[in-house]
Amino acid sequence: MPIIKGIYKHSTQLLTLLITVLITFCQDFTAFILPKYCCHCKKVLSESNRSLCLACFSTLKDFSYANGQQILSQFQSVSFSIKNLVFLSSFTKKGCMQSVIHDLKYRGNKQLAFEMGVLLGKKILEHNCDLPDVIIPIPLHKKRKRQRGYNQAGIIAKGISSVIGVDVEENLLIRSNYTNTQTKKTREERKRNLRNAFSLNERLISRYNGNHFMIVDDVFTTGATICSGMEAFTAKIKGEFSVACLAYTGEPWDWECSYLKSLAFLP
């Protein structure tokens, strides 16, 4: 019996080794036949499990925690509590982050969305932010989600979740109105476009009342989308908020408090 057990053990180890070698060969062969390119510079990637080359990744402009806090200070008079405001990178035209956003939003690059979410999750831990009770991605309207096939904010949220260990809830906040794209709209146009755009799932409200919510989106420009999403909570749920986005497109101090007043968040 010991001999049979020894043969079985070695056979199992050999089979595992052969499977590993075969998988590696298939991955290398696939990479050779169908190479994967960096989403920004379009050079062939040396690692098939990445979407950005190291050179492009190093050009992402880090958005400091201090700058996030500077923007956050504009919310101090708001009737609800915002604990943290975290961005992965500032956004520059024709820069790496613009390519990232375009790829994960319009080219179906779900892997990139998850990768960026992981990086954002690490930044949240790096800043020692108070962790939320639940992560809420900004939802797409069901029509747009059907067209795109996925919600990029939801995948970013799952990347964050994999790092900080907090669950994602994609069914609480609902995009109740179909809105036109926010791209190239002015601040006032964004505000009008998103008026009453979101609502809450009544069946889930009692489960999350009093929680700390982390609202997640891909890009923060004027804050119109994030604020409209939080506005849906204020009439139904008591709680605190944090905000996490991949990119901030304005200057670090380009926040207009008058915009919040126009949403009736301030007295």
mmCIF file of C-alpha atoms in Angstrom:
data_model
loop_
_atom_site.group_PDB
_atom_site.id
_atom_site.type_symbol
_atom_site.label_atom_id
_atom_site.label_comp_id
_atom_site.label_asym_id
_atom_site.label_seq_id
_atom_site.Cartn_x
_atom_site.Cartn_y
_atom_site.Cartn_z
ATOM 1 C CA MET A 1 0.000 0.000 0.000
ATOM 2 C CA PRO A 2 2.754 2.567 0.790
ATOM 3 C CA ILE A 3 4.203 1.894 -2.681
ATOM 4 C CA ILE A 4 0.812 2.483 -4.331
ATOM 5 C CA LYS A 5 0.326 5.679 -2.320
ATOM 6 C CA GLY A 6 3.798 6.848 -3.341
ATOM 7 C CA ILE A 7 3.116 6.180 -7.019
ATOM 8 C CA TYR A 8 -0.261 7.951 -6.778
ATOM 9 C CA LYS A 9 1.326 10.959 -5.050
ATOM 10 C CA HIS A 10 4.079 11.320 -7.656
ATOM 11 C CA SER A 11 1.599 10.789 -10.505
ATOM 12 C CA THR A 12 -0.606 13.560 -9.137
ATOM 13 C CA GLN A 13 2.361 15.911 -8.824
ATOM 14 C CA LEU A 14 3.465 15.092 -12.367
ATOM 15 C CA LEU A 15 -0.042 15.667 -13.718
ATOM 16 C CA THR A 16 -0.229 19.040 -11.922
ATOM 17 C CA LEU A 17 3.136 20.028 -13.396
ATOM 18 C CA LEU A 18 2.074 19.009 -16.905
ATOM 19 C CA ILE A 19 -1.180 20.979 -16.613
ATOM 20 C CA THR A 20 0.738 24.059 -15.400
ATOM 21 C CA VAL A 21 3.194 23.806 -18.289
ATOM 22 C CA LEU A 22 0.352 23.345 -20.772
ATOM 23 C CA ILE A 23 -1.531 26.388 -19.439
ATOM 24 C CA THR A 24 1.629 28.511 -19.591
ATOM 25 C CA PHE A 25 2.331 27.346 -23.146
ATOM 26 C CA CYS A 26 -1.226 28.155 -24.247
ATOM 27 C CA GLN A 27 -1.038 31.605 -22.663
ATOM 28 C CA ASP A 28 2.313 32.346 -24.307
ATOM 29 C CA PHE A 29 1.107 31.022 -27.666
ATOM 30 C CA THR A 30 -2.059 33.116 -27.476
ATOM 31 C CA ALA A 31 -0.019 36.192 -26.565
ATOM 32 C CA PHE A 32 2.225 35.547 -29.575
ATOM 33 C CA ILE A 33 -0.647 35.024 -32.023
ATOM 34 C CA LEU A 34 -2.974 37.639 -30.477
ATOM 35 C CA PRO A 35 -0.744 40.086 -28.598
ATOM 36 C CA LYS A 36 -2.328 42.461 -26.104
ATOM 37 C CA TYR A 37 -1.589 46.154 -26.466
ATOM 38 C CA CYS A 38 -1.311 48.971 -23.955
ATOM 39 C CA CYS A 39 -4.560 50.948 -24.056
ATOM 40 C CA HIS A 40 -2.639 54.238 -24.230
ATOM 41 C CA CYS A 41 0.606 53.908 -26.221
ATOM 42 C CA LYS A 42 -0.527 50.752 -28.117
ATOM 43 C CA LYS A 43 2.779 48.958 -27.569
ATOM 44 C CA VAL A 44 2.694 45.190 -27.042
ATOM 45 C CA LEU A 45 2.346 44.352 -23.364
ATOM 46 C CA SER A 46 4.898 42.063 -21.782
ATOM 47 C CA GLU A 47 2.345 40.877 -19.236
ATOM 48 C CA SER A 48 -0.929 39.541 -20.629
ATOM 49 C CA ASN A 49 -2.775 40.191 -17.377
ATOM 50 C CA ARG A 50 -2.301 43.967 -17.583
ATOM 51 C CA SER A 51 -3.963 46.665 -19.684
ATOM 52 C CA LEU A 52 -1.322 49.391 -19.264
ATOM 53 C CA CYS A 53 2.403 49.166 -19.843
ATOM 54 C CA LEU A 54 4.616 50.233 -16.949
ATOM 55 C CA ALA A 55 5.821 53.317 -18.816
ATOM 56 C CA CYS A 56 2.273 54.622 -19.309
ATOM 57 C CA PHE A 57 1.227 53.608 -15.840
ATOM 58 C CA SER A 58 4.039 55.738 -14.417
ATOM 59 C CA THR A 59 2.628 58.800 -16.216
ATOM 60 C CA LEU A 60 -0.690 58.689 -14.340
ATOM 61 C CA LYS A 61 -0.797 61.941 -12.428
ATOM 62 C CA ASP A 62 -1.322 61.115 -8.792
ATOM 63 C CA PHE A 63 -4.100 63.057 -7.107
ATOM 64 C CA SER A 64 -2.960 63.768 -3.590
ATOM 65 C CA TYR A 65 -5.098 63.193 -0.545
ATOM 66 C CA ALA A 66 -4.557 66.846 0.424
ATOM 67 C CA ASN A 67 -6.160 68.035 -2.809
ATOM 68 C CA GLY A 68 -9.089 65.701 -2.230
ATOM 69 C CA GLN A 69 -9.514 67.158 1.237
ATOM 70 C CA GLN A 70 -9.406 70.667 -0.207
ATOM 71 C CA ILE A 71 -12.388 69.842 -2.433
ATOM 72 C CA LEU A 72 -14.056 68.034 0.445
ATOM 73 C CA SER A 73 -13.833 71.178 2.591
ATOM 74 C CA GLN A 74 -16.417 72.760 0.277
ATOM 75 C CA PHE A 75 -18.961 70.232 1.541
ATOM 76 C CA GLN A 76 -18.702 71.136 5.234
ATOM 77 C CA SER A 77 -22.036 72.986 5.342
ATOM 78 C CA VAL A 78 -23.914 70.316 3.452
ATOM 79 C CA SER A 79 -26.835 68.726 5.306
ATOM 80 C CA PHE A 80 -25.337 65.247 5.036
ATOM 81 C CA SER A 81 -21.915 64.045 6.104
ATOM 82 C CA ILE A 82 -19.164 63.316 3.575
ATOM 83 C CA LYS A 83 -16.237 61.600 5.257
ATOM 84 C CA ASN A 84 -13.761 61.004 2.417
ATOM 85 C CA LEU A 85 -13.182 62.108 -1.159
ATOM 86 C CA VAL A 86 -10.592 59.968 -2.974
ATOM 87 C CA PHE A 87 -9.366 60.144 -6.584
ATOM 88 C CA LEU A 88 -6.808 57.863 -8.189
ATOM 89 C CA SER A 89 -5.480 60.387 -10.680
ATOM 90 C CA SER A 90 -6.054 63.802 -12.159
ATOM 91 C CA PHE A 91 -7.283 63.811 -15.763
ATOM 92 C CA THR A 92 -5.302 65.446 -18.562
ATOM 93 C CA LYS A 93 -6.416 65.766 -22.161
ATOM 94 C CA LYS A 94 -4.728 63.152 -24.388
ATOM 95 C CA GLY A 95 -3.095 61.739 -21.281
ATOM 96 C CA CYS A 96 -3.006 58.168 -20.052
ATOM 97 C CA MET A 97 -6.102 58.485 -17.859
ATOM 98 C CA GLN A 98 -8.149 59.715 -20.814
ATOM 99 C CA SER A 99 -7.219 56.529 -22.697
ATOM 100 C CA VAL A 100 -8.066 54.447 -19.626
ATOM 101 C CA ILE A 101 -11.518 56.014 -19.282
ATOM 102 C CA HIS A 102 -12.230 55.660 -22.999
ATOM 103 C CA ASP A 103 -11.140 52.017 -23.022
ATOM 104 C CA LEU A 104 -13.151 50.898 -20.010
ATOM 105 C CA LYS A 105 -16.184 52.942 -20.995
ATOM 106 C CA TYR A 106 -16.480 52.472 -24.750
ATOM 107 C CA ARG A 107 -14.264 49.539 -25.728
ATOM 108 C CA GLY A 108 -15.556 46.946 -23.311
ATOM 109 C CA ASN A 109 -12.317 46.665 -21.342
ATOM 110 C CA LYS A 110 -13.773 45.206 -18.143
ATOM 111 C CA GLN A 111 -10.384 43.935 -17.000
ATOM 112 C CA LEU A 112 -9.014 47.476 -17.068
ATOM 113 C CA ALA A 113 -11.993 48.742 -15.054
ATOM 114 C CA PHE A 114 -11.326 46.101 -12.393
ATOM 115 C CA GLU A 115 -7.557 46.845 -12.383
ATOM 116 C CA MET A 116 -8.218 50.541 -11.838
ATOM 117 C CA GLY A 117 -10.667 49.681 -9.066
ATOM 118 C CA VAL A 118 -7.982 47.623 -7.337
ATOM 119 C CA LEU A 119 -5.576 50.587 -7.508
ATOM 120 C CA LEU A 120 -8.257 52.907 -6.144
ATOM 121 C CA GLY A 121 -8.931 50.450 -3.323
ATOM 122 C CA LYS A 122 -5.234 50.452 -2.428
ATOM 123 C CA LYS A 123 -5.252 54.240 -2.381
ATOM 124 C CA ILE A 124 -8.224 54.233 -0.002
ATOM 125 C CA LEU A 125 -6.246 52.005 2.384
ATOM 126 C CA GLU A 126 -3.104 54.082 1.881
ATOM 127 C CA HIS A 127 -4.963 57.199 3.039
ATOM 128 C CA ASN A 128 -6.308 55.368 6.119
ATOM 129 C CA CYS A 129 -9.842 56.377 5.194
ATOM 130 C CA ASP A 130 -12.724 55.221 7.363
ATOM 131 C CA LEU A 131 -14.057 52.214 5.482
ATOM 132 C CA PRO A 132 -17.712 52.281 4.406
ATOM 133 C CA ASP A 133 -20.371 49.744 5.283
ATOM 134 C CA VAL A 134 -21.288 49.278 1.628
ATOM 135 C CA ILE A 135 -20.046 50.389 -1.807
ATOM 136 C CA ILE A 136 -22.605 51.951 -4.169
ATOM 137 C CA PRO A 137 -21.585 52.337 -7.836
ATOM 138 C CA ILE A 138 -23.311 55.075 -9.830
ATOM 139 C CA PRO A 139 -25.768 53.078 -11.968
ATOM 140 C CA LEU A 140 -26.464 53.290 -15.675
ATOM 141 C CA HIS A 141 -30.007 53.504 -16.959
ATOM 142 C CA LYS A 142 -31.140 50.022 -18.017
ATOM 143 C CA LYS A 143 -31.300 51.171 -21.655
ATOM 144 C CA ARG A 144 -27.675 52.363 -21.658
ATOM 145 C CA LYS A 145 -26.523 49.316 -19.712
ATOM 146 C CA ARG A 146 -28.193 47.111 -22.305
ATOM 147 C CA GLN A 147 -26.361 49.009 -25.062
ATOM 148 C CA ARG A 148 -22.971 48.881 -23.335
ATOM 149 C CA GLY A 149 -23.410 45.441 -21.806
ATOM 150 C CA TYR A 150 -22.050 46.393 -18.378
ATOM 151 C CA ASN A 151 -21.727 49.252 -15.908
ATOM 152 C CA GLN A 152 -18.109 50.368 -15.680
ATOM 153 C CA ALA A 153 -18.672 51.945 -12.239
ATOM 154 C CA GLY A 154 -19.924 48.580 -10.975
ATOM 155 C CA ILE A 155 -16.746 46.835 -12.107
ATOM 156 C CA ILE A 156 -14.560 49.569 -10.603
ATOM 157 C CA ALA A 157 -16.505 49.102 -7.356
ATOM 158 C CA LYS A 158 -15.808 45.354 -7.425
ATOM 159 C CA GLY A 159 -12.096 46.088 -7.832
ATOM 160 C CA ILE A 160 -12.237 48.349 -4.769
ATOM 161 C CA SER A 161 -14.200 45.678 -2.880
ATOM 162 C CA SER A 162 -11.535 43.053 -3.589
ATOM 163 C CA VAL A 163 -9.003 45.218 -1.742
ATOM 164 C CA ILE A 164 -10.915 46.756 1.160
ATOM 165 C CA GLY A 165 -13.239 43.796 1.806
ATOM 166 C CA VAL A 166 -16.528 45.730 1.679
ATOM 167 C CA ASP A 167 -19.534 44.440 -0.264
ATOM 168 C CA VAL A 168 -20.897 46.130 -3.384
ATOM 169 C CA GLU A 169 -24.647 46.841 -3.633
ATOM 170 C CA GLU A 170 -25.734 47.501 -7.223
ATOM 171 C CA ASN A 171 -29.486 47.383 -6.635
ATOM 172 C CA LEU A 172 -30.059 50.162 -4.090
ATOM 173 C CA LEU A 173 -29.429 53.256 -6.223
ATOM 174 C CA ILE A 174 -31.420 53.243 -9.476
ATOM 175 C CA ARG A 175 -31.033 55.386 -12.583
ATOM 176 C CA SER A 176 -34.716 56.161 -12.975
ATOM 177 C CA ASN A 177 -34.454 58.666 -15.833
ATOM 178 C CA TYR A 178 -32.594 58.164 -19.090
ATOM 179 C CA THR A 179 -30.187 61.076 -19.512
ATOM 180 C CA ASN A 180 -28.078 62.196 -22.431
ATOM 181 C CA THR A 181 -24.312 61.846 -22.165
ATOM 182 C CA GLN A 182 -22.648 64.409 -19.918
ATOM 183 C CA THR A 183 -19.633 64.757 -22.225
ATOM 184 C CA LYS A 184 -19.048 68.359 -23.398
ATOM 185 C CA LYS A 185 -21.982 69.711 -21.361
ATOM 186 C CA THR A 186 -21.536 72.853 -19.294
ATOM 187 C CA ARG A 187 -21.974 72.857 -15.525
ATOM 188 C CA GLU A 188 -25.536 74.168 -15.780
ATOM 189 C CA GLU A 189 -26.419 71.704 -18.542
ATOM 190 C CA ARG A 190 -25.116 68.827 -16.421
ATOM 191 C CA LYS A 191 -27.213 69.995 -13.488
ATOM 192 C CA ARG A 192 -30.413 70.175 -15.557
ATOM 193 C CA ASN A 193 -29.625 66.887 -17.277
ATOM 194 C CA LEU A 194 -29.406 65.050 -13.961
ATOM 195 C CA ARG A 195 -32.298 66.601 -12.064
ATOM 196 C CA ASN A 196 -34.189 63.703 -10.388
ATOM 197 C CA ALA A 197 -32.194 61.197 -12.427
ATOM 198 C CA PHE A 198 -31.817 58.753 -9.510
ATOM 199 C CA SER A 199 -34.094 57.020 -7.030
ATOM 200 C CA LEU A 200 -33.787 54.295 -4.397
ATOM 201 C CA ASN A 201 -35.029 50.724 -4.422
ATOM 202 C CA GLU A 202 -37.745 50.880 -1.774
ATOM 203 C CA ARG A 203 -37.344 47.185 -0.914
ATOM 204 C CA LEU A 204 -33.744 47.692 0.216
ATOM 205 C CA ILE A 205 -33.976 50.983 2.118
ATOM 206 C CA SER A 206 -34.536 49.501 5.589
ATOM 207 C CA ARG A 207 -31.535 47.201 5.171
ATOM 208 C CA TYR A 208 -29.113 50.113 4.718
ATOM 209 C CA ASN A 209 -30.556 52.929 6.822
ATOM 210 C CA GLY A 210 -27.833 54.601 8.875
ATOM 211 C CA ASN A 211 -24.954 53.101 6.883
ATOM 212 C CA HIS A 212 -21.760 54.708 5.629
ATOM 213 C CA PHE A 213 -22.006 54.624 1.823
ATOM 214 C CA MET A 214 -19.087 54.882 -0.586
ATOM 215 C CA ILE A 215 -20.336 56.264 -3.929
ATOM 216 C CA VAL A 216 -18.147 55.144 -6.834
ATOM 217 C CA ASP A 217 -17.876 56.481 -10.385
ATOM 218 C CA ASP A 218 -15.264 56.645 -13.116
ATOM 219 C CA VAL A 219 -14.907 60.416 -13.610
ATOM 220 C CA PHE A 220 -15.604 63.428 -11.394
ATOM 221 C CA THR A 221 -15.990 66.625 -13.449
ATOM 222 C CA THR A 222 -18.411 69.074 -11.822
ATOM 223 C CA GLY A 223 -19.744 66.606 -9.278
ATOM 224 C CA ALA A 224 -23.201 66.710 -10.878
ATOM 225 C CA THR A 225 -23.628 62.941 -11.165
ATOM 226 C CA ILE A 226 -22.311 62.169 -7.681
ATOM 227 C CA CYS A 227 -24.405 64.921 -6.077
ATOM 228 C CA SER A 228 -27.541 63.859 -7.920
ATOM 229 C CA GLY A 229 -26.974 60.300 -6.705
ATOM 230 C CA MET A 230 -26.526 61.423 -3.098
ATOM 231 C CA GLU A 231 -29.591 63.653 -3.384
ATOM 232 C CA ALA A 232 -31.678 60.494 -3.941
ATOM 233 C CA PHE A 233 -30.488 59.189 -0.557
ATOM 234 C CA THR A 234 -31.182 62.276 1.540
ATOM 235 C CA ALA A 235 -34.984 62.057 1.434
ATOM 236 C CA LYS A 236 -35.082 58.329 2.198
ATOM 237 C CA ILE A 237 -32.040 57.235 4.182
ATOM 238 C CA LYS A 238 -29.935 58.585 7.030
ATOM 239 C CA GLY A 239 -26.254 57.930 6.650
ATOM 240 C CA GLU A 240 -22.762 59.130 5.839
ATOM 241 C CA PHE A 241 -21.036 59.279 2.483
ATOM 242 C CA SER A 242 -17.613 58.864 0.961
ATOM 243 C CA VAL A 243 -16.793 59.348 -2.721
ATOM 244 C CA ALA A 244 -14.208 57.441 -4.774
ATOM 245 C CA CYS A 245 -13.546 58.078 -8.467
ATOM 246 C CA LEU A 246 -10.765 57.150 -10.850
ATOM 247 C CA ALA A 247 -10.225 60.627 -12.247
ATOM 248 C CA TYR A 248 -10.790 64.260 -11.357
ATOM 249 C CA THR A 249 -10.985 66.383 -14.491
ATOM 250 C CA GLY A 250 -10.847 69.898 -13.055
ATOM 251 C CA GLU A 251 -8.235 71.830 -11.176
ATOM 252 C CA PRO A 252 -7.946 70.771 -7.514
ATOM 253 C CA TRP A 253 -9.673 73.957 -6.294
ATOM 254 C CA ASP A 254 -12.138 74.368 -9.175
ATOM 255 C CA TRP A 255 -15.200 73.504 -7.081
ATOM 256 C CA GLU A 256 -18.056 76.008 -7.065
ATOM 257 C CA CYS A 257 -20.063 75.937 -3.851
ATOM 258 C CA SER A 258 -22.841 77.783 -5.696
ATOM 259 C CA TYR A 259 -23.432 74.589 -7.643
ATOM 260 C CA LEU A 260 -24.288 72.746 -4.436
ATOM 261 C CA LYS A 261 -26.548 75.595 -3.357
ATOM 262 C CA SER A 262 -28.425 75.295 -6.638
ATOM 263 C CA LEU A 263 -29.165 71.673 -5.743
ATOM 264 C CA ALA A 264 -30.648 72.869 -2.440
ATOM 265 C CA PHE A 265 -27.981 71.064 -0.419
ATOM 266 C CA LEU A 266 -27.009 74.286 1.353
ATOM 267 C CA PRO A 267 -29.266 76.786 3.128
#
